[in-house]
XYZ file of C-alpha atoms in Angstrom:
787
model
C -36.115 85.705 163.010
C -39.840 85.924 163.715
C -39.359 89.537 164.830
C -37.504 90.286 161.603
C -40.287 88.850 159.449
C -42.872 90.839 161.389
C -40.859 94.011 160.851
C -40.683 93.362 157.103
C -44.428 92.852 156.949
C -44.946 96.206 158.679
C -42.457 98.054 156.477
C -43.866 96.608 153.257
C -47.511 97.228 154.183
C -49.330 99.685 151.872
C -48.706 103.292 152.841
C -48.148 106.708 151.339
C -45.159 108.031 153.265
C -41.430 107.403 153.237
C -39.840 105.218 155.870
C -36.356 104.004 156.724
C -34.620 100.804 157.785
C -31.099 100.777 159.233
C -29.232 97.460 159.644
C -26.111 97.736 161.800
C -23.491 95.048 162.299
C -19.863 94.039 162.014
C -18.417 92.416 158.904
C -19.788 88.887 158.286
C -22.736 89.457 160.646
C -25.417 88.949 157.970
C -26.395 92.488 156.939
C -26.413 91.750 153.198
C -28.403 88.570 153.744
C -31.065 90.579 155.568
C -31.195 93.056 152.672
C -31.502 90.155 150.233
C -34.490 88.900 152.193
C -36.055 92.355 152.167
C -35.452 92.740 148.413
C -37.089 89.401 147.593
C -40.156 90.159 149.685
C -40.510 93.659 148.222
C -40.211 92.436 144.642
C -42.756 89.718 145.370
C -45.157 92.367 146.676
C -44.930 94.430 143.492
C -42.455 97.030 144.689
C -39.872 98.614 142.421
C -36.376 97.876 143.725
C -33.315 100.103 143.333
C -30.183 98.625 144.937
C -26.566 99.675 145.189
C -23.477 98.336 146.888
C -21.333 101.368 147.541
C -17.735 101.332 146.456
C -18.614 99.626 143.205
C -17.943 102.856 141.265
C -14.874 103.635 143.414
C -15.889 107.277 143.875
C -15.604 107.892 140.120
C -18.791 110.011 139.989
C -20.629 112.299 142.422
C -23.611 110.636 144.095
C -22.158 107.332 142.859
C -24.144 105.162 145.259
C -27.494 106.635 144.145
C -26.537 106.565 140.465
C -25.660 102.885 140.761
C -29.031 102.158 142.377
C -31.366 104.356 140.307
C -29.967 104.625 136.775
C -31.418 101.360 135.450
C -34.766 102.073 137.084
C -34.909 105.501 135.422
C -34.224 103.875 132.062
C -36.955 101.256 132.563
C -39.630 103.783 133.578
C -42.153 104.231 130.687
C -42.176 107.832 129.485
C -39.272 108.754 131.763
C -39.515 111.092 134.747
C -39.013 114.369 132.899
C -42.725 115.214 132.682
C -42.976 115.670 136.445
C -39.705 117.517 136.964
C -38.838 121.159 136.522
C -36.521 122.147 133.718
C -33.725 122.886 136.182
C -34.175 119.458 137.810
C -34.098 117.746 134.426
C -30.884 119.543 133.485
C -29.211 118.714 136.774
C -30.255 115.062 136.642
C -29.152 114.785 133.007
C -25.640 115.721 134.090
C -25.683 112.994 136.761
C -27.607 110.078 135.176
C -26.347 108.539 131.904
C -29.909 107.371 131.131
C -31.097 111.015 131.068
C -28.167 112.461 129.122
C -30.450 113.341 126.152
C -31.945 116.070 128.394
C -28.540 117.612 129.016
C -28.512 121.382 128.223
C -25.947 122.969 125.939
C -24.561 124.806 128.925
C -24.409 122.664 132.136
C -25.988 124.345 135.156
C -23.708 125.771 137.805
C -22.974 123.328 140.610
C -25.316 123.683 143.568
C -25.369 120.810 146.036
C -28.738 121.754 147.516
C -30.437 121.887 144.075
C -28.849 118.570 143.031
C -30.081 116.846 146.211
C -33.552 118.325 145.686
C -33.607 117.092 142.062
C -32.754 113.499 143.103
C -35.408 113.683 145.831
C -37.981 114.744 143.217
C -36.862 111.864 140.964
C -37.288 109.327 143.791
C -40.735 110.721 144.608
C -41.802 110.464 140.943
C -40.611 106.855 140.695
C -42.478 105.944 143.897
C -45.698 107.548 142.628
C -45.927 104.844 139.970
C -45.438 101.993 142.470
C -43.832 101.726 145.920
C -40.060 101.998 145.780
C -37.463 100.140 147.846
C -34.123 101.977 147.791
C -31.352 99.733 149.151
C -27.916 101.153 150.022
C -25.571 98.422 151.253
C -22.106 99.035 152.773
C -23.008 102.627 153.515
C -19.712 103.059 155.403
C -17.928 103.015 152.018
C -20.177 105.560 150.313
C -18.731 108.689 148.686
C -19.176 112.081 150.364
C -21.782 113.322 147.868
C -23.927 110.231 148.443
C -23.722 110.719 152.203
C -24.815 114.346 151.805
C -27.771 113.246 149.698
C -28.775 110.564 152.206
C -28.649 113.142 154.986
C -30.924 115.428 152.936
C -33.410 112.567 152.377
C -33.449 111.683 156.056
C -34.253 115.270 157.001
C -36.676 115.878 154.081
C -38.061 112.466 153.051
C -40.120 112.250 149.821
C -43.876 112.427 150.222
C -44.311 109.041 148.542
C -44.255 105.325 149.440
C -40.460 104.916 149.626
C -38.553 102.590 151.929
C -34.915 103.632 152.274
C -32.940 100.630 153.608
C -29.285 101.065 154.528
C -26.697 98.719 156.044
C -23.345 99.656 157.525
C -20.577 98.809 159.966
C -20.792 101.152 162.963
C -17.023 101.612 163.415
C -16.515 102.984 159.899
C -19.568 105.161 159.324
C -19.204 108.934 159.006
C -20.133 110.453 162.386
C -22.419 113.107 160.852
C -24.487 110.497 159.019
C -24.602 108.346 162.148
C -26.056 111.338 164.009
C -28.719 111.828 161.332
C -29.598 108.116 161.449
C -29.865 108.315 165.246
C -32.234 111.283 164.944
C -34.315 109.470 162.297
C -34.650 106.461 164.594
C -35.527 108.707 167.559
C -38.405 110.396 165.752
C -39.760 107.062 164.473
C -38.940 107.587 160.812
C -36.408 104.728 160.686
C -36.316 101.284 162.264
C -32.913 100.102 163.499
C -31.887 96.434 163.519
C -28.614 95.726 165.342
C -26.958 92.408 164.554
C -24.954 91.668 167.683
C -23.074 88.506 168.683
C -25.061 85.302 168.863
C -24.688 82.759 171.645
C -22.696 79.552 171.244
C -25.726 77.251 171.294
C -27.241 79.145 168.385
C -23.996 79.232 166.412
C -23.147 75.565 167.041
C -25.956 74.561 164.685
C -24.012 76.173 161.824
C -20.843 74.116 162.374
C -20.096 71.177 160.087
C -20.605 67.696 161.498
C -17.680 65.633 162.728
C -15.695 68.393 164.454
C -13.940 67.351 167.661
C -14.671 69.324 170.809
C -11.396 71.269 170.759
C -11.913 72.448 167.178
C -15.540 73.300 167.921
C -14.633 75.429 170.949
C -11.822 77.133 169.048
C -14.062 78.113 166.142
C -16.786 79.433 168.414
C -14.285 81.488 170.414
C -12.519 82.936 167.373
C -15.804 83.852 165.678
C -16.793 86.166 168.533
C -20.445 85.206 168.057
C -20.399 86.266 164.380
C -22.184 83.671 162.200
C -20.621 84.654 158.873
C -17.138 84.734 160.349
C -17.742 81.322 161.946
C -18.646 79.799 158.582
C -15.645 81.440 156.903
C -13.281 80.151 159.597
C -14.766 76.659 159.331
C -13.750 76.525 155.650
C -10.120 77.241 156.606
C -9.581 74.138 158.728
C -8.471 73.617 162.347
C -6.108 75.869 164.273
C -3.041 74.951 166.258
C -3.629 74.258 169.969
C -1.004 76.767 171.098
C -0.904 80.526 170.813
C 2.024 80.422 168.363
C 1.008 82.379 165.231
C 1.116 79.841 162.427
C 0.832 80.623 158.730
C -2.892 80.851 157.951
C -4.620 78.385 155.682
C -5.505 79.830 152.290
C -9.245 80.655 152.312
C -11.584 79.470 149.536
C -12.101 81.827 146.603
C -15.562 82.913 147.769
C -14.173 83.955 151.160
C -11.331 85.866 149.495
C -13.797 87.611 147.211
C -15.971 88.684 150.149
C -12.987 90.079 152.085
C -11.075 91.854 149.317
C -13.367 94.878 149.508
C -11.767 95.777 152.826
C -8.374 96.202 151.153
C -9.413 98.159 148.050
C -9.397 101.593 149.747
C -5.842 101.079 151.025
C -2.963 102.872 149.309
C 0.523 101.494 148.651
C 1.753 102.059 152.214
C -1.401 100.604 153.737
C -1.222 97.459 151.620
C 2.494 96.989 152.359
C 2.000 97.390 156.109
C -0.978 95.032 156.191
C 0.929 92.404 154.181
C 3.860 92.585 156.594
C 1.516 92.391 159.568
C -0.098 89.266 158.097
C 3.333 87.610 157.996
C 3.850 88.379 161.699
C 0.532 86.985 162.975
C -2.984 87.859 164.064
C -1.350 90.319 166.484
C 1.744 92.364 165.589
C 3.980 95.150 166.826
C 3.898 98.267 164.645
C 7.649 98.930 164.473
C 8.434 95.340 163.474
C 5.696 95.377 160.832
C 7.193 98.609 159.452
C 10.631 96.964 159.178
C 9.216 93.902 157.450
C 7.270 96.143 155.033
C 10.460 98.168 154.379
C 8.655 101.466 155.043
C 10.121 104.546 156.670
C 8.434 106.019 159.732
C 6.234 108.454 157.798
C 5.053 105.870 155.250
C 4.419 103.266 157.927
C 2.363 105.717 159.999
C 0.265 106.672 156.977
C -0.278 103.010 156.129
C -1.339 102.233 159.687
C -3.823 105.109 159.658
C -5.347 103.768 156.440
C -5.682 100.265 157.888
C -7.251 101.626 161.088
C -9.701 103.811 159.153
C -10.879 100.788 157.165
C -11.091 98.679 160.340
C -8.669 96.167 158.872
C -6.601 96.352 162.068
C -7.417 97.527 165.569
C -5.253 98.678 168.494
C -4.567 96.325 171.380
C -4.761 98.433 174.512
C -2.650 101.581 174.724
C 0.648 100.027 173.615
C 2.352 99.513 170.243
C 0.527 96.288 169.430
C -2.264 95.879 166.899
C -4.368 92.980 165.681
C -6.361 92.127 162.604
C -10.090 92.636 162.918
C -10.543 88.913 162.371
C -8.397 85.918 161.327
C -9.977 85.780 157.865
C -8.657 89.242 157.001
C -5.158 88.182 157.987
C -5.412 85.031 155.854
C -6.590 87.003 152.816
C -3.863 89.626 153.289
C -1.215 86.914 153.616
C -2.194 84.864 150.580
C -2.827 87.929 148.419
C 0.920 88.607 148.505
C 3.242 86.722 146.172
C 5.045 83.619 147.407
C 8.479 85.142 146.706
C 7.646 88.329 148.590
C 6.347 86.291 151.544
C 9.573 84.289 151.761
C 11.642 87.461 151.941
C 9.202 89.000 154.410
C 9.536 85.989 156.722
C 13.329 86.372 156.638
C 13.043 90.094 157.443
C 10.597 89.284 160.237
C 13.016 86.761 161.777
C 15.837 89.308 161.605
C 13.677 92.046 163.142
C 12.527 89.788 165.967
C 16.140 88.856 166.606
C 17.148 92.524 166.772
C 14.268 93.414 169.081
C 14.676 90.241 171.187
C 11.326 88.790 170.225
C 10.128 85.486 171.650
C 11.919 82.381 170.351
C 8.625 80.862 169.237
C 7.826 83.901 167.083
C 11.275 83.819 165.496
C 11.066 80.082 164.896
C 7.744 80.415 163.114
C 9.263 82.985 160.742
C 12.371 80.860 160.138
C 10.239 77.951 158.937
C 9.208 79.976 155.894
C 12.258 82.211 155.404
C 14.578 81.880 152.415
C 17.263 80.384 154.643
C 18.344 79.913 158.250
C 21.194 82.364 158.693
C 23.400 80.950 161.481
C 23.601 79.029 164.734
C 21.683 81.759 166.533
C 18.703 81.086 164.268
C 19.077 77.347 164.851
C 19.170 78.021 168.581
C 15.919 79.964 168.286
C 14.321 76.976 166.545
C 15.530 74.581 169.225
C 14.532 76.895 172.092
C 11.055 77.266 170.587
C 10.701 73.500 170.138
C 11.748 72.860 173.754
C 9.344 75.494 175.062
C 6.456 74.197 172.965
C 6.927 70.423 172.882
C 4.297 69.728 175.545
C 1.904 72.478 174.442
C 2.014 71.824 170.702
C 4.037 68.722 169.747
C 3.233 69.160 166.056
C 4.767 72.665 165.987
C 7.774 71.477 167.985
C 8.313 68.664 165.475
C 8.399 71.144 162.604
C 10.910 73.387 164.357
C 13.170 70.525 165.453
C 13.247 69.031 161.966
C 13.945 72.442 160.451
C 16.882 72.868 162.825
C 18.222 69.455 161.801
C 18.325 70.078 158.079
C 21.677 69.098 156.568
C 24.548 71.581 156.932
C 22.557 73.971 159.094
C 24.832 73.869 162.147
C 28.139 72.304 163.030
C 27.663 72.731 166.802
C 27.331 69.149 168.123
C 25.595 70.157 171.356
C 23.064 72.244 169.471
C 22.353 69.351 167.106
C 22.025 67.005 170.093
C 19.507 69.371 171.692
C 17.555 69.445 168.427
C 17.559 65.642 168.241
C 16.506 65.369 171.880
C 13.530 67.669 171.459
C 12.664 65.822 168.245
C 12.532 62.568 170.215
C 10.411 64.172 172.922
C 8.008 65.736 170.452
C 7.543 62.384 168.720
C 6.881 60.824 172.128
C 4.241 63.411 173.046
C 2.676 63.075 169.589
C 2.188 59.330 170.134
C 4.907 58.202 167.685
C 6.568 55.906 170.231
C 8.694 53.732 167.924
C 10.049 56.733 166.007
C 10.822 58.450 169.286
C 12.677 55.364 170.547
C 14.824 55.314 167.399
C 15.869 58.951 167.942
C 16.784 58.381 171.596
C 18.634 55.179 170.765
C 20.863 57.032 168.283
C 21.631 59.676 170.889
C 22.742 57.001 173.382
C 25.011 55.178 170.936
C 28.338 54.393 172.648
C 30.876 57.061 171.933
C 28.314 59.869 171.662
C 29.259 62.697 173.999
C 26.366 64.531 175.672
C 26.358 67.082 178.491
C 25.215 65.469 181.740
C 21.917 67.349 181.934
C 21.080 66.617 178.300
C 21.955 62.946 178.717
C 19.597 62.735 181.716
C 16.837 64.185 179.571
C 17.522 61.645 176.808
C 17.581 58.733 179.261
C 14.377 59.947 180.895
C 12.648 60.200 177.511
C 13.904 56.815 176.301
C 12.801 55.160 179.543
C 9.359 56.734 179.189
C 9.021 55.336 175.667
C 10.013 51.863 176.914
C 7.490 52.146 179.735
C 4.650 53.228 177.456
C 5.413 50.355 175.083
C 5.411 47.857 177.972
C 9.166 47.248 177.925
C 9.451 47.602 181.663
C 12.697 45.633 182.055
C 14.499 47.778 179.492
C 13.231 50.974 181.126
C 14.285 49.794 184.581
C 17.772 48.800 183.427
C 18.258 52.081 181.576
C 17.308 54.180 184.608
C 19.342 52.105 187.076
C 22.478 52.251 184.944
C 22.182 55.988 184.445
C 21.461 56.661 188.131
C 24.350 54.435 189.253
C 26.770 56.457 187.151
C 25.735 59.791 188.644
C 27.274 61.316 191.721
C 26.252 64.972 191.373
C 23.044 66.410 192.716
C 20.357 67.789 190.431
C 21.060 71.180 188.845
C 18.140 73.505 189.556
C 18.894 75.664 186.510
C 18.469 72.635 184.257
C 15.182 71.748 185.928
C 14.049 75.325 185.356
C 14.967 75.051 181.676
C 13.167 71.754 181.278
C 10.134 72.130 183.552
C 9.712 75.724 184.682
C 9.325 77.599 181.394
C 5.699 78.632 181.755
C 4.093 81.023 184.214
C 7.362 81.898 185.941
C 5.476 84.666 187.720
C 3.765 81.896 189.698
C 7.096 80.680 191.079
C 9.636 82.177 193.465
C 13.024 83.021 191.959
C 15.435 80.113 192.328
C 19.195 80.301 192.661
C 20.466 79.581 189.164
C 22.568 76.468 189.108
C 21.938 75.612 192.753
C 21.751 71.857 193.329
C 18.792 70.252 195.019
C 20.705 68.723 197.889
C 20.414 64.989 198.317
C 18.098 64.309 195.399
C 20.561 63.091 192.787
C 18.914 63.695 189.401
C 15.291 64.418 190.272
C 14.115 63.737 186.711
C 15.532 60.211 186.861
C 14.053 59.710 190.332
C 10.617 60.657 189.061
C 11.023 58.424 186.024
C 11.856 55.472 188.286
C 8.844 56.258 190.482
C 6.595 56.349 187.416
C 7.905 52.917 186.445
C 7.196 51.524 189.913
C 3.671 52.928 189.849
C 3.028 51.495 186.403
C 4.687 48.065 186.596
C 5.521 47.439 190.220
C 8.996 46.916 191.593
C 11.222 48.148 194.372
C 10.844 51.685 195.690
C 13.613 52.331 198.175
C 13.864 54.545 201.207
C 16.396 56.585 199.231
C 13.759 57.199 196.569
C 11.287 58.335 199.211
C 13.855 60.570 200.883
C 14.840 62.171 197.582
C 11.264 62.961 196.614
C 10.487 64.170 200.129
C 13.381 66.605 199.902
C 12.236 67.803 196.498
C 8.635 68.186 197.705
C 9.867 70.392 200.537
C 11.616 72.764 198.131
C 9.199 75.699 197.775
C 9.111 77.062 194.256
C 11.035 74.229 192.620
C 9.534 73.433 189.192
C 9.251 69.735 190.080
C 7.750 70.168 193.541
C 4.255 69.486 192.212
C 5.336 66.245 190.535
C 7.229 65.163 193.650
C 4.168 65.690 195.877
C 1.912 63.796 193.474
C 4.458 60.958 193.195
C 4.709 60.704 196.975
C 0.921 60.631 197.275
C 0.677 57.876 194.687
C 3.443 55.695 196.137
C 2.122 56.019 199.671
C -1.269 54.935 198.342
C 0.403 52.102 196.444
C 1.748 50.722 199.705
C -1.475 51.298 201.625
C -0.418 54.246 203.781
C -3.645 56.254 203.636
C -2.804 59.107 206.003
C 0.503 59.917 204.299
C -1.094 59.622 200.857
C -3.906 61.987 201.842
C -1.497 64.614 203.195
C 0.697 64.652 200.083
C -2.389 64.623 197.843
C -3.872 67.620 199.627
C -0.695 69.669 199.104
C -0.376 68.593 195.464
C -4.033 69.455 194.794
C -3.570 72.926 196.263
C -0.641 73.537 193.905
C -2.550 72.266 190.875
C -5.619 74.320 191.654
C -3.520 77.482 191.903
C -1.749 77.006 188.567
C -2.660 78.055 185.036
C -3.314 75.562 182.259
C -0.039 76.445 180.505
C 2.052 75.716 183.594
C 0.280 72.375 184.047
C 1.180 71.251 180.528
C 4.412 69.873 182.040
C 2.607 67.952 184.786
C -0.080 65.839 183.130
C 1.263 62.584 184.550
C 1.512 64.125 187.993
C -2.198 64.910 187.808
C -2.817 61.255 186.965
C -0.809 60.184 190.009
C -2.673 62.630 192.215
C -6.047 61.345 190.996
C -4.995 57.790 191.785
C -4.110 58.761 195.339
C -7.355 60.684 195.742
C -9.276 57.666 194.521
C -7.471 55.483 197.058
C -8.377 57.745 199.981
C -12.003 58.078 198.826
C -11.941 61.582 197.322
C -13.749 60.557 194.167
C -15.076 63.971 193.220
C -11.630 65.536 193.559
C -10.115 62.749 191.472
C -12.761 63.255 188.800
C -12.187 67.022 188.737
C -8.434 66.724 188.359
C -8.695 64.018 185.710
C -11.252 66.021 183.748
C -8.913 69.009 183.736
C -5.890 66.909 182.818
C -7.795 65.173 180.015
C -8.999 68.475 178.617
C -5.425 69.773 178.677
C -4.137 66.644 176.919
C -6.717 67.139 174.188
C -5.998 70.858 173.910
C -2.215 70.467 173.820
C -2.173 67.344 171.624
C -0.507 65.163 174.286
C -1.299 61.784 172.755
C 1.121 59.958 175.060
C -1.027 60.865 178.094
C -4.505 61.074 176.642
C -5.416 57.368 176.700
C -4.183 56.806 180.266
C -5.986 59.891 181.525
C -9.192 58.756 179.842
C -8.855 55.312 181.413
C -8.366 56.904 184.835
C -11.354 59.179 184.300
C -13.433 56.223 183.139
C -12.622 54.224 186.288
C -13.532 57.156 188.531
C -16.824 57.639 186.726
C -17.612 53.946 187.068
C -17.220 54.253 190.800
C -19.469 57.291 190.762
C -22.097 55.324 188.829
C -21.732 57.183 185.495
C -21.609 54.061 183.346
C -22.385 55.547 179.939
C -19.776 58.316 180.247
C -17.243 55.763 181.472
C -17.943 53.738 178.343
C -17.408 56.846 176.234
C -14.029 57.338 177.926
C -13.123 53.742 177.113
C -14.054 54.202 173.458
C -11.986 57.375 173.046
C -9.083 55.859 174.968
C -9.100 52.737 172.787
C -8.969 54.827 169.606
C -6.067 56.865 170.969
C -4.119 53.877 172.267
C -4.571 51.996 169.003
C -2.887 54.805 167.086
C 0.208 54.649 169.323
C 0.788 50.893 169.122
C 1.102 50.656 172.921
C 0.036 47.211 174.114
C -0.217 48.221 177.804
C -2.424 51.184 176.905
C -4.699 48.963 174.823
C -4.907 46.432 177.655
C -5.886 49.143 180.129
C -8.587 50.492 177.828
C -10.016 47.030 177.206
C -10.165 46.305 180.912
C -12.057 49.559 181.409
C -14.439 48.616 178.600
C -15.021 45.163 180.140
C -15.865 46.699 183.489
C -18.031 49.420 181.951
C -19.835 46.862 179.791
C -20.512 44.690 182.804
C -21.863 47.471 184.957
C -23.810 48.950 182.066
C -25.462 45.629 181.360
C -23.714 44.844 178.080
C -22.117 41.429 177.613
C -18.821 41.687 175.706
C -17.949 38.771 173.387
C -15.119 36.754 174.925
C -13.253 35.706 171.785
C -13.729 34.843 168.151
C -13.780 31.261 166.961
C -10.199 31.384 165.676
C -8.770 32.366 169.063
C -7.205 29.730 171.329
C -9.492 28.118 173.894
C -9.488 29.958 177.193
C -10.277 29.023 180.746
C -13.997 29.459 181.404
C -14.612 31.083 177.992
C -18.065 32.235 179.007
C -16.454 34.776 181.345
C -14.933 38.106 180.395
C -11.270 38.799 181.098
C -11.956 40.608 184.348
C -14.396 37.899 185.468
C -11.725 35.226 184.926
C -9.229 37.240 186.971
C -11.677 37.457 189.875
C -12.508 33.747 189.578
C -8.823 32.822 189.911
C -8.406 35.042 192.960
C -11.530 33.479 194.507
C -10.048 30.019 193.904
C -6.888 31.175 195.730
C -8.959 32.009 198.825
C -8.866 35.826 198.607
C -11.626 37.850 200.248
C -13.627 40.486 198.362
C -11.622 43.235 200.069
C -8.325 41.638 199.048
C -9.524 41.166 195.468
C -10.665 44.794 195.354
C -7.244 45.974 196.554
C -5.333 43.729 194.117
C -7.349 44.749 191.065
C -7.944 48.314 192.252
C -11.715 47.957 192.285
C -14.211 48.825 194.939
C -15.612 45.964 197.060
C -19.060 46.791 195.678
C -17.796 46.278 192.131
C -16.275 42.928 193.107
C -19.647 41.851 194.509
C -21.304 42.838 191.225
C -18.764 40.798 189.282
C -19.272 37.785 191.534
C -23.026 37.895 191.023
C -22.425 37.917 187.276
C -19.935 35.041 187.551
C -22.366 32.927 189.616
C -25.065 33.488 187.001
C -22.856 32.653 184.017
C -21.378 29.518 185.621
C -24.684 28.386 187.137
C -23.236 28.132 190.661
C -24.281 29.434 194.066
C -21.071 29.683 196.087
C -17.442 30.734 195.996
C -16.430 27.112 196.633
C -18.136 26.006 193.418
C -16.305 28.753 191.504
C -12.996 27.550 192.969
C -13.786 23.975 192.002
C -14.554 24.919 188.402
C -11.319 26.924 188.154
C -9.378 23.993 189.572
C -10.827 21.597 186.969
C -9.969 23.954 184.117
C -6.575 24.565 182.514
C -4.015 26.484 184.583
C -4.302 30.218 184.392
C -1.631 32.803 185.123
C -2.010 35.510 187.691
C -4.378 38.361 186.946
C -3.372 40.407 183.891
C -3.175 43.615 185.920
C 0.023 43.409 187.995
C -0.498 44.020 191.667
C 1.927 46.909 191.517
C 0.323 48.768 188.621
C -1.168 52.057 189.653
C -4.125 53.102 187.510
C -7.084 55.063 188.827
């Protein structure tokens, strides 16, 4: 900005010769704002200002841009310019300028472009002789051909007067001949060029509104491409979905619409129709499908595409048939400029075209949400397929699709409805709506309801997970045992592929469709039982270990990663360090080789892996994997995992000595857990906060006055747990293992306990506990596995 101000001072300094200023930048980059600044400074310095925004006259008159800028100034000039112009110049200008029409001859002069350009040049020179003149031509890329010819003449033969010719344009749309003349003017020092390129994220972040979460902040910065005006426009349109599914854009505010409409004015009927259809399809679209939605034949569609490309409304994506809007704001304006009735029909045509051309289920499902009606079971199947594919990457979108598929009298296929209900229950689970999810699963398991075996396993798995997250461990255990006891068949690999292996299939070897995983039973139920053991303790049999070992040995199986992480965690749970380290190393290698999308299915496995890594002393690895998993949970909206991942990350950071960031994890985890109504999650977050408070030097209040009296009320919850274990004769190492703390942390707690109780030995602590009321065992079960 300092450089810009210095340049303005130099350009507006007294002088007797013409100069030029060229401001180059994409839409929304701030070109007009720079011209506004220049205009204010010039007017304040006593300059005459003539300004035009090209396109305003819509090419209705030759030299329209210059007429728009100069006509009022000619009118306001005392005595008029005619005294300093030749008779021929007066006659030619009288034909062009309404303010000089009284000089028009009876017989208009014959058209001569050179003489007309020379007459306007003489007029500009005369106006500048009275006082310096600033001639501002904004949006030069939209100027009419006559105006561009005149500008070229002025650049080659500038007036011999104090004139500053300032132009602004978008480089992609400017006439190549004029761009060449501007380049030559800059090369010979006549014109200064200011290029407004992308700005860095740190600079742009200052423009963002306060209160944005990190995911929304990163998304806005990425989508803006470093363009400040576009960033501000996008910020007014609200957050985006976490997935890549093209949702219907939010309607922009009126001022944003007004600023963007100029890009559509030059388009003809075919161009507007094609752009409207493209806006229905998404930020990116395929030309032939857009043509079908717009109901244009091949010739009309091609002409419309050429118009949109010429105006830089859309741009090609590589060398193929795909195109994209220049920016998301243009798509939003194009979409909401069309009528609601037309959009509804367009969505229906888009769904039909995607069906014909075998488009992705998610793209079809998005169109079906807004179509006039869902046509048949095939459309319902597309909605269900899309919801299943997206549930863990965008639970909110999956919820919309599942509910749309379950509208009354949409399908009579009971299996299809059951699939829709199942994915509805899962999406509610991932979105943190645990009680609503439980109600859906409970209805699906009502006696007498017939479900295919694979679908029933998925329902049981989901219902057990809800029970586990709500702390109903007995119900979850009974549900899984009963379902496993009734199964004799091995796991169907094709079903695992459908459920777990949907993303990044290129990363995985091709599996034999339908081939069972020998000796594993239902691997999903096995993993669910393992998760329950890790969370709440309980029996983990040799059959469980053998099943997971067999699954972990199956190269390319979608659940191999989860099996390895589960083995690592259970081996750590039972104190087998070498086995835990080996499984953890293999699981980490798989995770580190996979894309974010493929890991959306394995967030809990990453939590298990981190716990094993913490057990074997790989704190940095545990932190790295938990950071990635937490970021993915935030990005994909996985509320059911977010709090537990944050608690795990907080514990790792405590052990690394990062107390303030651990406390931040506890705060975010507590907010997330509170929204789900999960008592175990809340308990875990509060334990993390207690430990972080202690190590950070903050004393947490023990209870309010209305709460029941507690044993040793001056101690925090964790301190009371350690005091009880001390009274039972446990060593520091045993206490650390039971409560999953480091021995150093236990020593820190003991020092705090001694100080609070005013004692000097473990025996005195034991005596005080013995004199107090009985206390149950520590609130964290010995079997619970939390990093």
